[in-house]
Amino acid sequence: MRIKRTTLILGLLFIIWSSILYLSYYHYPAHNNNDIPNKLNKQIVILEQGISEEFAKNNVMIRGAQKILEIKKEREQSQNKLLPKELQNVKIPVLVFACNRITVTRCLDSLIQYRPDPDQFPIIVSQDCDHEETKTAIQKYGNQVSLIQQPDQSDIQVPPKEKKFKGYFKIARHYGWALNQMFFNFNFSTVIIVEDDLDVAPDFFEYFLGMYPILLKDSSLWCISAWNDNGKEGLVDIKRPDLVYRTDFFPGLGWMLTKNVWLDLYKKWPRAYWDDWIRDPLQRKGRSCIRPELSRTRTFGKTGVSNGMFFEKHLKFIKLNEEFVPFTKLNLTYLIKDNYDNDFVKKVYQSPVVKYEDLRMDKVEYDVPVRVTYKTKDEYKTITKKLGLMDDFKSGVPRTAYKGIVTFHYKGRMVHLAPTANWKGYDVAWS
Ligand code: UD1
Ligand code: MN
């Protein structure tokens, strides 16, 4: 179907092109009246030659394009056949949030570039803001993406103190509407959520597809995220793109959500600050997400609703994974809560304790993963600042923490920044 269409388009282009060529050759000389018929004849012969040469060239081009499309289709099909049976027929749409940034094309280009199968991963762009230029840019993708538009563009009443945060109200309204569309109108059972300022990694789709069965199987999980909040170059193990963790901190920024979870959220969906709201214990209910060592997304949204400081100081340093990890072929059952809590958490508390100062000065002698202990909020803040980690909390949960443990890579070794073994849970007063 697509091949036929491409042939047609190329054919049409050719006809247009030849007409232009014809018109430009068909230049009637204004002076010199006597040998007009002769000259004209010559010109027609030249024109005919030109046209047939171009025709031959275009045929070669069309055949080349057909060949490329055939190869791409074959590759997609064989890739699909190689998938484990239970994943072959899974359909997971990617919902892209857009508003008024025409750079959504950068995001769409990277999604389309790495999408193994358009039928398995339909891309649906939901546009807010009624911005014509952005809409036109999205429509240029033709049937590679679908476009839906958030219909309610009415002004939102915002408390005076929060006037400057109106953008967050709009984002929340858009999210609520678009997710309802995905789950209740289009009836999808799982969605990957992407924002218009994200680049994705080559194995972005493979990562989500591989994690999908784990998300369904383990009810203590409520999201799969492509983002590592501490994913800066110097804090990740570049050689371990396969590493994946559980986290109690909702990372967002490229994440997968199921209809089941949405059924729990949509009725009380907030008017603003949806991501902080979702991190509240009332919503999280003790559930965790999966996050990678190496981010599968990176944001290029320097200017947006929040100020650019966070971008300049932090976001722009997040390292995007470049290597393809065949997640759908890996055994990922170690991520299931019982296995993980027995194995990973136990290992953390068996690891030797070191001082963060020694770690910083590279004075640690162990070759194995080590542990740094924190007891108070202030201690946590000091250590993270000194080591260059994110130092903030949301609802008392430090970024990337699992049971209070923040795991990262530092000067060639794995480090667990962990509370004492008698940890009693997160304290929402830590902020
Ligand atoms: C930050 C978060 C973002 C979250 C948002 C809501 C980071 C890096 N980003 O947004 O994940 O969703 O807070 O609390 O932490 N948009 C609309 N309508 C608007 C304005 C924006 O739909 O009126 C869309 C944008 O197209 C984009 C998304 O909302 O897809 C986020 O907007 P952006 O401007 O990137 O805000 P951030 O500050 O990054
Ligand atoms: Mn953004």
Short mmCIF file of C-alpha atoms and ligand atoms in Angstrom, two decimals:
data_model
loop_
_atom_site.label_atom_id
_atom_site.label_comp_id
_atom_site.label_asym_id
_atom_site.label_seq_id
_atom_site.Cartn_x
_atom_site.Cartn_y
_atom_site.Cartn_z
CA MET A 1 0.00 0.00 0.00
CA ARG A 2 2.71 2.40 1.10
CA ILE A 3 4.94 1.28 -1.76
CA LYS A 4 2.16 1.99 -4.27
CA ARG A 5 1.56 5.40 -2.80
CA THR A 6 5.24 6.26 -2.89
CA THR A 7 5.43 5.18 -6.55
CA LEU A 8 2.43 7.36 -7.30
CA ILE A 9 3.96 10.36 -5.53
CA LEU A 10 7.29 9.91 -7.29
CA GLY A 11 5.43 9.54 -10.62
CA LEU A 12 3.51 12.73 -10.00
CA LEU A 13 6.66 14.58 -9.04
CA PHE A 14 8.22 13.37 -12.25
CA ILE A 15 5.34 14.63 -14.38
CA ILE A 16 5.48 18.03 -12.67
CA TRP A 17 9.19 18.14 -13.12
CA SER A 18 9.05 17.26 -16.83
CA SER A 19 6.39 19.90 -17.41
CA ILE A 20 8.65 22.52 -15.85
CA LEU A 21 11.52 21.27 -17.93
CA TYR A 22 9.36 21.36 -21.06
CA LEU A 23 8.24 24.91 -20.39
CA SER A 24 11.77 26.09 -19.78
CA TYR A 25 13.08 24.43 -22.96
CA TYR A 26 10.17 25.79 -24.93
CA HIS A 27 11.63 29.23 -25.05
CA TYR A 28 10.47 31.09 -28.11
CA PRO A 29 13.25 33.32 -29.48
CA ALA A 30 11.93 36.88 -29.76
CA HIS A 31 14.17 38.12 -32.58
CA ASN A 32 15.57 36.35 -35.56
CA ASN A 33 12.45 35.55 -37.60
CA ASN A 34 13.70 33.56 -40.58
CA ASP A 35 14.78 30.17 -39.33
CA ILE A 36 12.21 29.79 -36.58
CA PRO A 37 10.84 26.40 -37.79
CA ASN A 38 14.35 24.96 -38.04
CA LYS A 39 15.39 26.13 -34.58
CA LEU A 40 12.15 24.98 -33.14
CA ASN A 41 12.61 21.53 -34.61
CA LYS A 42 16.08 21.29 -33.14
CA GLN A 43 14.86 22.40 -29.78
CA ILE A 44 12.08 19.85 -29.83
CA VAL A 45 14.56 17.08 -30.62
CA ILE A 46 16.78 18.22 -27.75
CA LEU A 47 13.81 18.41 -25.49
CA GLU A 48 12.71 14.89 -26.42
CA GLN A 49 16.17 13.55 -25.74
CA GLY A 50 16.26 15.36 -22.43
CA ILE A 51 12.90 14.01 -21.42
CA SER A 52 13.73 10.42 -22.25
CA GLU A 53 17.03 10.63 -20.40
CA GLU A 54 15.30 12.06 -17.35
CA PHE A 55 12.61 9.42 -17.67
CA ALA A 56 15.23 6.68 -17.53
CA LYS A 57 16.90 8.32 -14.54
CA ASN A 58 13.61 8.67 -12.72
CA ASN A 59 12.77 5.05 -13.35
CA VAL A 60 15.99 4.06 -11.68
CA MET A 61 15.17 6.33 -8.76
CA ILE A 62 11.69 4.92 -8.38
CA ARG A 63 13.00 1.38 -8.44
CA GLY A 64 15.59 2.31 -5.82
CA ALA A 65 12.96 3.81 -3.55
CA GLN A 66 10.75 0.75 -3.96
CA LYS A 67 13.64 -1.50 -3.05
CA ILE A 68 14.39 0.50 0.14
CA LEU A 69 10.76 0.34 1.23
CA GLU A 70 10.64 -3.40 0.56
CA ILE A 71 13.76 -3.97 2.64
CA LYS A 72 12.36 -1.85 5.46
CA LYS A 73 9.09 -3.79 5.42
CA GLU A 74 10.91 -7.12 5.41
CA ARG A 75 13.09 -6.04 8.30
CA GLU A 76 10.07 -4.95 10.30
CA GLN A 77 8.29 -8.19 9.62
CA SER A 78 11.25 -10.35 10.51
CA GLN A 79 11.80 -8.32 13.64
CA ASN A 80 8.22 -8.90 14.60
CA LYS A 81 8.52 -12.64 13.98
CA LEU A 82 11.53 -12.76 16.25
CA LEU A 83 9.50 -11.33 19.10
CA PRO A 84 8.34 -13.72 21.78
CA LYS A 85 4.84 -14.97 20.91
CA GLU A 86 3.02 -13.05 23.61
CA LEU A 87 4.48 -9.75 22.36
CA GLN A 88 3.81 -10.19 18.64
CA ASN A 89 0.27 -8.87 18.69
CA VAL A 90 0.62 -6.28 21.41
CA LYS A 91 -0.34 -2.81 20.26
CA ILE A 92 1.11 0.08 22.23
CA PRO A 93 0.35 3.60 21.00
CA VAL A 94 2.70 6.47 21.66
CA LEU A 95 0.88 9.59 22.77
CA VAL A 96 2.88 12.74 22.02
CA PHE A 97 1.87 15.95 23.79
CA ALA A 98 2.28 19.06 21.67
CA CYS A 99 1.29 22.69 22.00
CA ASN A 100 3.05 25.53 20.18
CA ARG A 101 6.60 24.32 19.53
CA ILE A 102 7.21 23.37 15.91
CA THR A 103 10.26 21.48 17.15
CA VAL A 104 7.82 18.66 17.86
CA THR A 105 9.20 17.49 14.51
CA ARG A 106 12.52 16.64 16.17
CA CYS A 107 10.68 14.39 18.60
CA LEU A 108 8.54 12.82 15.87
CA ASP A 109 11.57 12.26 13.63
CA SER A 110 13.36 10.32 16.31
CA LEU A 111 10.26 8.29 17.18
CA ILE A 112 9.66 7.43 13.52
CA GLN A 113 13.32 6.66 12.94
CA TYR A 114 13.43 4.03 15.67
CA ARG A 115 9.89 2.69 15.47
CA PRO A 116 10.21 -0.95 14.43
CA ASP A 117 6.61 -1.35 13.31
CA PRO A 118 4.06 1.44 12.71
CA ASP A 119 1.15 -0.94 13.23
CA GLN A 120 2.40 -2.10 16.58
CA PHE A 121 3.29 1.42 17.77
CA PRO A 122 0.88 3.94 16.28
CA ILE A 123 1.93 7.51 17.05
CA ILE A 124 -0.86 9.82 18.14
CA VAL A 125 0.00 13.48 18.57
CA SER A 126 -2.36 15.36 20.82
CA GLN A 127 -2.16 19.08 20.26
CA ASP A 128 -3.21 21.76 22.68
CA CYS A 129 -2.99 25.55 22.12
CA ASP A 130 -4.45 25.73 18.57
CA HIS A 131 -1.09 26.79 17.17
CA GLU A 132 -1.41 26.70 13.37
CA GLU A 133 2.28 26.38 12.49
CA THR A 134 2.71 23.45 14.84
CA LYS A 135 -0.42 21.82 13.47
CA THR A 136 0.86 22.18 9.89
CA ALA A 137 4.22 20.72 10.90
CA ILE A 138 2.49 17.67 12.39
CA GLN A 139 0.17 17.22 9.42
CA LYS A 140 3.19 17.00 7.12
CA TYR A 141 3.84 13.51 8.52
CA GLY A 142 0.78 12.24 6.67
CA ASN A 143 -0.28 8.81 7.80
CA GLN A 144 2.89 8.22 9.81
CA VAL A 145 1.21 9.89 12.75
CA SER A 146 -2.36 10.72 13.76
CA LEU A 147 -3.34 14.10 15.09
CA ILE A 148 -5.99 14.84 17.69
CA GLN A 149 -6.71 18.27 19.12
CA GLN A 150 -7.64 19.29 22.62
CA PRO A 151 -10.94 21.08 22.00
CA ASP A 152 -11.26 23.15 25.19
CA GLN A 153 -9.21 26.30 24.64
CA SER A 154 -11.20 28.36 27.13
CA ASP A 155 -9.30 30.49 29.59
CA ILE A 156 -8.61 28.75 32.89
CA GLN A 157 -9.45 30.52 36.14
CA VAL A 158 -6.31 30.45 38.25
CA PRO A 159 -5.90 31.68 41.84
CA PRO A 160 -4.09 35.07 41.73
CA LYS A 161 -1.03 33.68 43.46
CA GLU A 162 -0.64 31.03 40.81
CA LYS A 163 -1.11 33.28 37.78
CA LYS A 164 2.39 32.64 36.58
CA PHE A 165 1.78 28.91 36.76
CA LYS A 166 -1.17 28.94 34.42
CA GLY A 167 0.80 26.77 32.00
CA TYR A 168 0.67 23.91 34.50
CA PHE A 169 -3.12 24.16 34.58
CA LYS A 170 -3.23 23.92 30.81
CA ILE A 171 -0.89 20.94 30.75
CA ALA A 172 -3.00 19.10 33.34
CA ARG A 173 -6.20 19.81 31.40
CA HIS A 174 -4.57 18.54 28.23
CA TYR A 175 -3.24 15.38 29.89
CA GLY A 176 -6.63 14.57 31.40
CA TRP A 177 -8.41 15.00 28.10
CA ALA A 178 -5.87 13.14 25.94
CA LEU A 179 -5.54 10.16 28.27
CA ASN A 180 -9.32 9.83 28.43
CA GLN A 181 -9.28 9.78 24.62
CA MET A 182 -6.64 7.07 24.52
CA PHE A 183 -8.28 4.76 27.04
CA PHE A 184 -11.99 5.43 26.69
CA ASN A 185 -12.44 6.63 23.13
CA PHE A 186 -9.77 4.63 21.29
CA ASN A 187 -9.91 1.91 23.90
CA PHE A 188 -6.20 1.20 24.15
CA SER A 189 -5.11 -0.78 27.17
CA THR A 190 -1.59 0.68 27.47
CA VAL A 191 -0.05 3.95 26.36
CA ILE A 192 3.48 5.32 26.11
CA ILE A 193 3.47 9.02 26.99
CA VAL A 194 5.98 11.37 25.37
CA GLU A 195 6.28 15.16 25.39
CA ASP A 196 7.15 17.20 22.31
CA ASP A 197 10.62 18.13 23.61
CA LEU A 198 11.97 14.60 23.97
CA ASP A 199 14.52 12.72 21.85
CA VAL A 200 14.31 8.96 22.11
CA ALA A 201 17.02 6.29 22.13
CA PRO A 202 17.43 3.62 19.42
CA ASP A 203 15.98 0.94 21.74
CA PHE A 204 13.17 3.12 23.13
CA PHE A 205 10.45 0.83 21.72
CA GLU A 206 12.33 -2.35 22.56
CA TYR A 207 12.69 -1.14 26.15
CA PHE A 208 8.98 -0.52 26.61
CA LEU A 209 7.98 -3.70 24.84
CA GLY A 210 10.38 -5.72 26.97
CA MET A 211 9.09 -4.14 30.19
CA TYR A 212 5.44 -4.43 29.21
CA PRO A 213 4.89 -7.99 30.55
CA ILE A 214 6.50 -7.01 33.85
CA LEU A 215 4.19 -4.02 34.19
CA LEU A 216 1.17 -6.25 33.64
CA LYS A 217 2.36 -9.02 35.91
CA ASP A 218 3.42 -6.95 38.92
CA SER A 219 0.61 -4.92 40.47
CA SER A 220 3.10 -3.13 42.72
CA LEU A 221 4.34 -1.38 39.56
CA TRP A 222 2.38 1.47 38.06
CA CYS A 223 4.71 2.79 35.43
CA ILE A 224 7.68 2.08 33.24
CA SER A 225 9.82 5.15 32.69
CA ALA A 226 12.54 5.80 30.14
CA TRP A 227 14.16 8.42 32.37
CA ASN A 228 16.95 8.37 34.95
CA ASP A 229 16.83 11.54 37.04
CA ASN A 230 20.50 11.03 37.92
CA GLY A 231 21.40 9.98 34.40
CA LYS A 232 24.27 12.40 33.83
CA GLU A 233 27.34 11.22 32.01
CA GLY A 234 29.50 10.97 35.17
CA LEU A 235 26.83 9.19 37.22
CA VAL A 236 25.94 6.27 34.95
CA ASP A 237 27.75 3.15 33.82
CA ILE A 238 28.01 3.67 30.08
CA LYS A 239 28.99 0.03 29.68
CA ARG A 240 25.76 -1.22 31.23
CA PRO A 241 22.87 0.01 29.10
CA ASP A 242 21.05 -3.18 30.11
CA LEU A 243 20.81 -2.14 33.78
CA VAL A 244 17.29 -1.44 35.02
CA TYR A 245 15.93 -0.66 38.49
CA ARG A 246 12.76 -0.21 40.47
CA THR A 247 12.07 3.22 41.87
CA ASP A 248 9.49 4.77 44.19
CA PHE A 249 10.04 8.14 42.53
CA PHE A 250 7.77 8.73 39.55
CA PRO A 251 10.17 9.91 36.80
CA GLY A 252 7.76 10.62 33.92
CA LEU A 253 9.54 11.90 30.78
CA GLY A 254 8.72 9.01 28.49
CA TRP A 255 6.61 6.54 30.43
CA MET A 256 4.11 3.75 30.04
CA LEU A 257 0.72 3.70 31.73
CA THR A 258 -2.01 1.07 31.74
CA LYS A 259 -5.74 1.61 31.57
CA ASN A 260 -6.06 -0.06 34.96
CA VAL A 261 -3.98 2.64 36.58
CA TRP A 262 -5.81 5.34 34.64
CA LEU A 263 -9.14 4.01 35.95
CA ASP A 264 -7.80 4.77 39.39
CA LEU A 265 -6.63 8.29 38.48
CA TYR A 266 -8.94 9.89 35.95
CA LYS A 267 -11.82 10.71 38.26
CA LYS A 268 -9.68 12.76 40.60
CA TRP A 269 -7.28 14.12 37.97
CA PRO A 270 -5.90 17.46 39.27
CA ARG A 271 -6.29 20.93 37.77
CA ALA A 272 -2.54 21.56 37.80
CA TYR A 273 0.91 20.15 38.64
CA TRP A 274 -0.15 16.66 37.63
CA ASP A 275 3.33 15.15 38.03
CA ASP A 276 3.77 16.26 41.62
CA TRP A 277 0.20 15.25 42.37
CA ILE A 278 0.83 11.76 41.02
CA ARG A 279 3.83 11.46 43.39
CA ASP A 280 1.64 12.06 46.42
CA PRO A 281 1.18 8.92 48.59
CA LEU A 282 -2.57 9.19 48.03
CA GLN A 283 -2.05 8.49 44.35
CA ARG A 284 1.09 6.39 44.46
CA LYS A 285 -0.22 4.02 47.10
CA GLY A 286 3.21 2.49 47.62
CA ARG A 287 3.60 1.58 43.96
CA SER A 288 6.88 1.80 42.05
CA CYS A 289 8.12 2.41 38.53
CA ILE A 290 10.92 0.88 36.47
CA ARG A 291 13.73 3.18 35.39
CA PRO A 292 16.87 2.54 33.32
CA GLU A 293 20.50 3.21 34.21
CA LEU A 294 20.88 5.01 30.88
CA SER A 295 17.98 7.23 29.90
CA ARG A 296 16.02 6.29 26.80
CA THR A 297 14.83 9.87 26.47
CA ARG A 298 16.50 13.25 26.64
CA THR A 299 14.80 16.62 26.74
CA PHE A 300 15.75 19.48 24.46
CA GLY A 301 13.01 21.74 25.80
CA LYS A 302 15.09 24.68 26.90
CA THR A 303 12.14 27.04 26.77
CA GLY A 304 8.84 25.79 28.04
CA VAL A 305 6.39 26.15 30.86
CA SER A 306 8.99 25.85 33.63
CA ASN A 307 11.96 28.19 33.61
CA GLY A 308 15.10 27.30 31.73
CA MET A 309 17.30 27.16 34.85
CA PHE A 310 16.47 23.55 35.57
CA PHE A 311 17.32 22.73 31.98
CA GLU A 312 20.64 24.59 32.03
CA LYS A 313 21.72 23.26 35.40
CA HIS A 314 20.56 19.72 35.09
CA LEU A 315 18.36 18.36 32.31
CA LYS A 316 20.72 19.04 29.44
CA PHE A 317 23.39 16.81 30.96
CA ILE A 318 21.30 13.64 30.91
CA LYS A 319 23.03 11.05 28.77
CA LEU A 320 20.88 9.41 26.10
CA ASN A 321 21.56 5.72 25.56
CA GLU A 322 23.02 4.90 22.15
CA GLU A 323 23.30 1.13 22.21
CA PHE A 324 20.44 -1.23 21.36
CA VAL A 325 19.64 -3.65 24.19
CA PRO A 326 17.35 -6.56 23.18
CA PHE A 327 15.06 -6.20 26.20
CA THR A 328 12.32 -8.40 24.73
CA LYS A 329 14.78 -11.29 24.76
CA LEU A 330 16.11 -10.76 28.28
CA ASN A 331 14.84 -12.40 31.41
CA LEU A 332 13.54 -9.48 33.43
CA THR A 333 11.78 -11.35 36.21
CA TYR A 334 14.38 -10.08 38.67
CA LEU A 335 12.42 -6.81 38.57
CA ILE A 336 9.30 -8.37 40.06
CA LYS A 337 8.87 -7.06 43.59
CA ASP A 338 9.49 -10.23 45.58
CA ASN A 339 12.59 -11.16 43.60
CA TYR A 340 13.94 -7.64 43.66
CA ASP A 341 13.36 -7.11 47.37
CA ASN A 342 14.98 -10.42 48.20
CA ASP A 343 17.90 -10.02 45.93
CA PHE A 344 18.73 -6.39 45.13
CA VAL A 345 17.79 -4.88 48.47
CA LYS A 346 19.59 -7.64 50.34
CA LYS A 347 22.72 -7.05 48.27
CA VAL A 348 22.60 -3.35 49.05
CA TYR A 349 22.71 -4.03 52.77
CA GLN A 350 25.46 -6.60 52.37
CA SER A 351 27.68 -4.15 50.53
CA PRO A 352 30.57 -2.55 52.43
CA VAL A 353 29.94 0.91 53.87
CA VAL A 354 32.24 3.75 52.84
CA LYS A 355 32.40 7.46 53.59
CA TYR A 356 31.23 9.73 50.84
CA GLU A 357 34.37 11.86 51.25
CA ASP A 358 36.53 8.82 50.51
CA LEU A 359 34.42 8.07 47.51
CA ARG A 360 34.89 11.59 46.28
CA MET A 361 38.63 11.48 46.76
CA ASP A 362 38.72 8.07 45.10
CA LYS A 363 40.16 6.50 48.24
CA VAL A 364 37.86 3.50 48.26
CA GLU A 365 39.63 0.18 47.93
CA TYR A 366 36.72 -2.17 47.27
CA ASP A 367 36.14 -3.35 43.74
CA VAL A 368 32.53 -4.26 44.51
CA PRO A 369 29.46 -2.06 44.82
CA VAL A 370 29.66 0.05 47.96
CA ARG A 371 27.19 1.76 50.26
CA VAL A 372 27.07 5.25 51.70
CA THR A 373 24.72 5.72 54.64
CA TYR A 374 22.50 8.71 55.35
CA LYS A 375 20.39 9.19 58.45
CA THR A 376 18.88 12.63 58.17
CA LYS A 377 17.51 14.84 55.48
CA ASP A 378 20.37 17.29 55.88
CA GLU A 379 22.91 14.53 55.59
CA TYR A 380 21.20 13.37 52.41
CA LYS A 381 21.29 16.89 51.00
CA THR A 382 24.98 17.37 51.81
CA ILE A 383 26.08 14.09 50.29
CA THR A 384 24.06 14.45 47.10
CA LYS A 385 25.28 18.00 46.59
CA LYS A 386 28.88 16.94 47.03
CA LEU A 387 28.54 13.99 44.66
CA GLY A 388 26.56 15.90 42.03
CA LEU A 389 23.30 13.98 42.42
CA MET A 390 19.83 15.49 42.47
CA ASP A 391 19.18 16.58 46.03
CA ASP A 392 15.43 17.16 46.04
CA PHE A 393 12.44 15.17 47.29
CA LYS A 394 8.85 14.92 46.17
CA SER A 395 6.45 13.73 48.84
CA GLY A 396 9.54 12.78 50.82
CA VAL A 397 10.93 10.50 48.10
CA PRO A 398 14.42 11.30 46.77
CA ARG A 399 14.80 11.10 43.00
CA THR A 400 15.40 7.50 41.78
CA ALA A 401 15.06 6.11 45.34
CA TYR A 402 13.81 2.62 45.99
CA LYS A 403 13.08 2.00 49.68
CA GLY A 404 15.18 5.09 50.28
CA ILE A 405 18.13 3.65 48.33
CA VAL A 406 19.56 5.83 45.59
CA THR A 407 21.82 3.81 43.31
CA PHE A 408 24.26 5.42 40.90
CA HIS A 409 27.69 5.02 39.33
CA TYR A 410 30.64 6.97 40.63
CA LYS A 411 34.31 6.84 39.63
CA GLY A 412 34.00 3.36 38.17
CA ARG A 413 31.85 1.64 40.77
CA MET A 414 28.23 1.16 41.73
CA VAL A 415 27.20 3.11 44.82
CA HIS A 416 24.09 2.79 46.96
CA LEU A 417 23.26 5.87 48.96
CA ALA A 418 21.07 4.16 51.52
CA PRO A 419 19.25 4.80 54.78
CA THR A 420 20.03 2.56 57.75
CA ALA A 421 18.70 -1.00 57.61
CA ASN A 422 15.92 -0.23 60.09
CA TRP A 423 14.39 2.35 57.69
CA LYS A 424 10.72 2.95 58.43
CA GLY A 425 9.53 4.49 55.18
CA TYR A 426 9.55 7.91 53.51
CA ASP A 427 8.93 11.01 55.56
CA VAL A 428 6.75 13.46 53.59
CA ALA A 429 8.24 16.26 55.67
CA TRP A 430 11.55 15.78 53.84
CA SER A 431 11.53 18.37 51.10
C1 UD1 B 1 7.25 19.99 33.37
C2 UD1 B 1 7.70 18.56 33.16
C3 UD1 B 1 6.66 17.81 32.34
C4 UD1 B 1 5.30 17.87 32.99
C5 UD1 B 1 4.93 19.30 33.32
C6 UD1 B 1 3.65 19.34 34.13
C7 UD1 B 1 10.11 18.23 33.11
C8 UD1 B 1 11.35 18.30 32.32
N1 UD1 B 1 8.97 18.53 32.46
O1 UD1 B 1 7.01 20.61 32.12
O2 UD1 B 1 7.04 16.47 32.16
O3 UD1 B 1 4.31 17.33 32.16
O4 UD1 B 1 5.98 19.95 34.05
O5 UD1 B 1 3.74 19.54 35.44
O6 UD1 B 1 10.12 17.91 34.28
N2 UD1 B 1 1.79 21.73 26.84
C9 UD1 B 1 0.42 21.70 26.64
N3 UD1 B 1 -0.31 22.85 26.79
C10 UD1 B 1 0.26 24.03 27.17
C11 UD1 B 1 1.65 24.05 27.43
C12 UD1 B 1 2.39 22.88 27.25
O7 UD1 B 1 -0.14 20.66 26.29
O8 UD1 B 1 -0.45 25.03 27.30
C13 UD1 B 1 2.55 20.48 26.67
C14 UD1 B 1 3.84 20.64 25.89
O9 UD1 B 1 3.61 20.48 24.52
C15 UD1 B 1 4.70 19.52 26.47
C16 UD1 B 1 4.20 19.37 27.91
O10 UD1 B 1 2.94 20.03 27.96
O11 UD1 B 1 4.48 18.31 25.79
C17 UD1 B 1 5.17 20.00 28.91
O12 UD1 B 1 5.39 21.33 28.58
P1 UD1 B 1 6.83 22.05 28.69
O13 UD1 B 1 6.68 23.42 28.21
O14 UD1 B 1 7.87 21.17 28.12
O15 UD1 B 1 6.97 22.16 30.27
P2 UD1 B 1 8.00 21.59 31.32
O16 UD1 B 1 8.39 22.70 32.19
O17 UD1 B 1 9.06 20.77 30.69
MN MN B 2 9.52 20.10 28.80
#
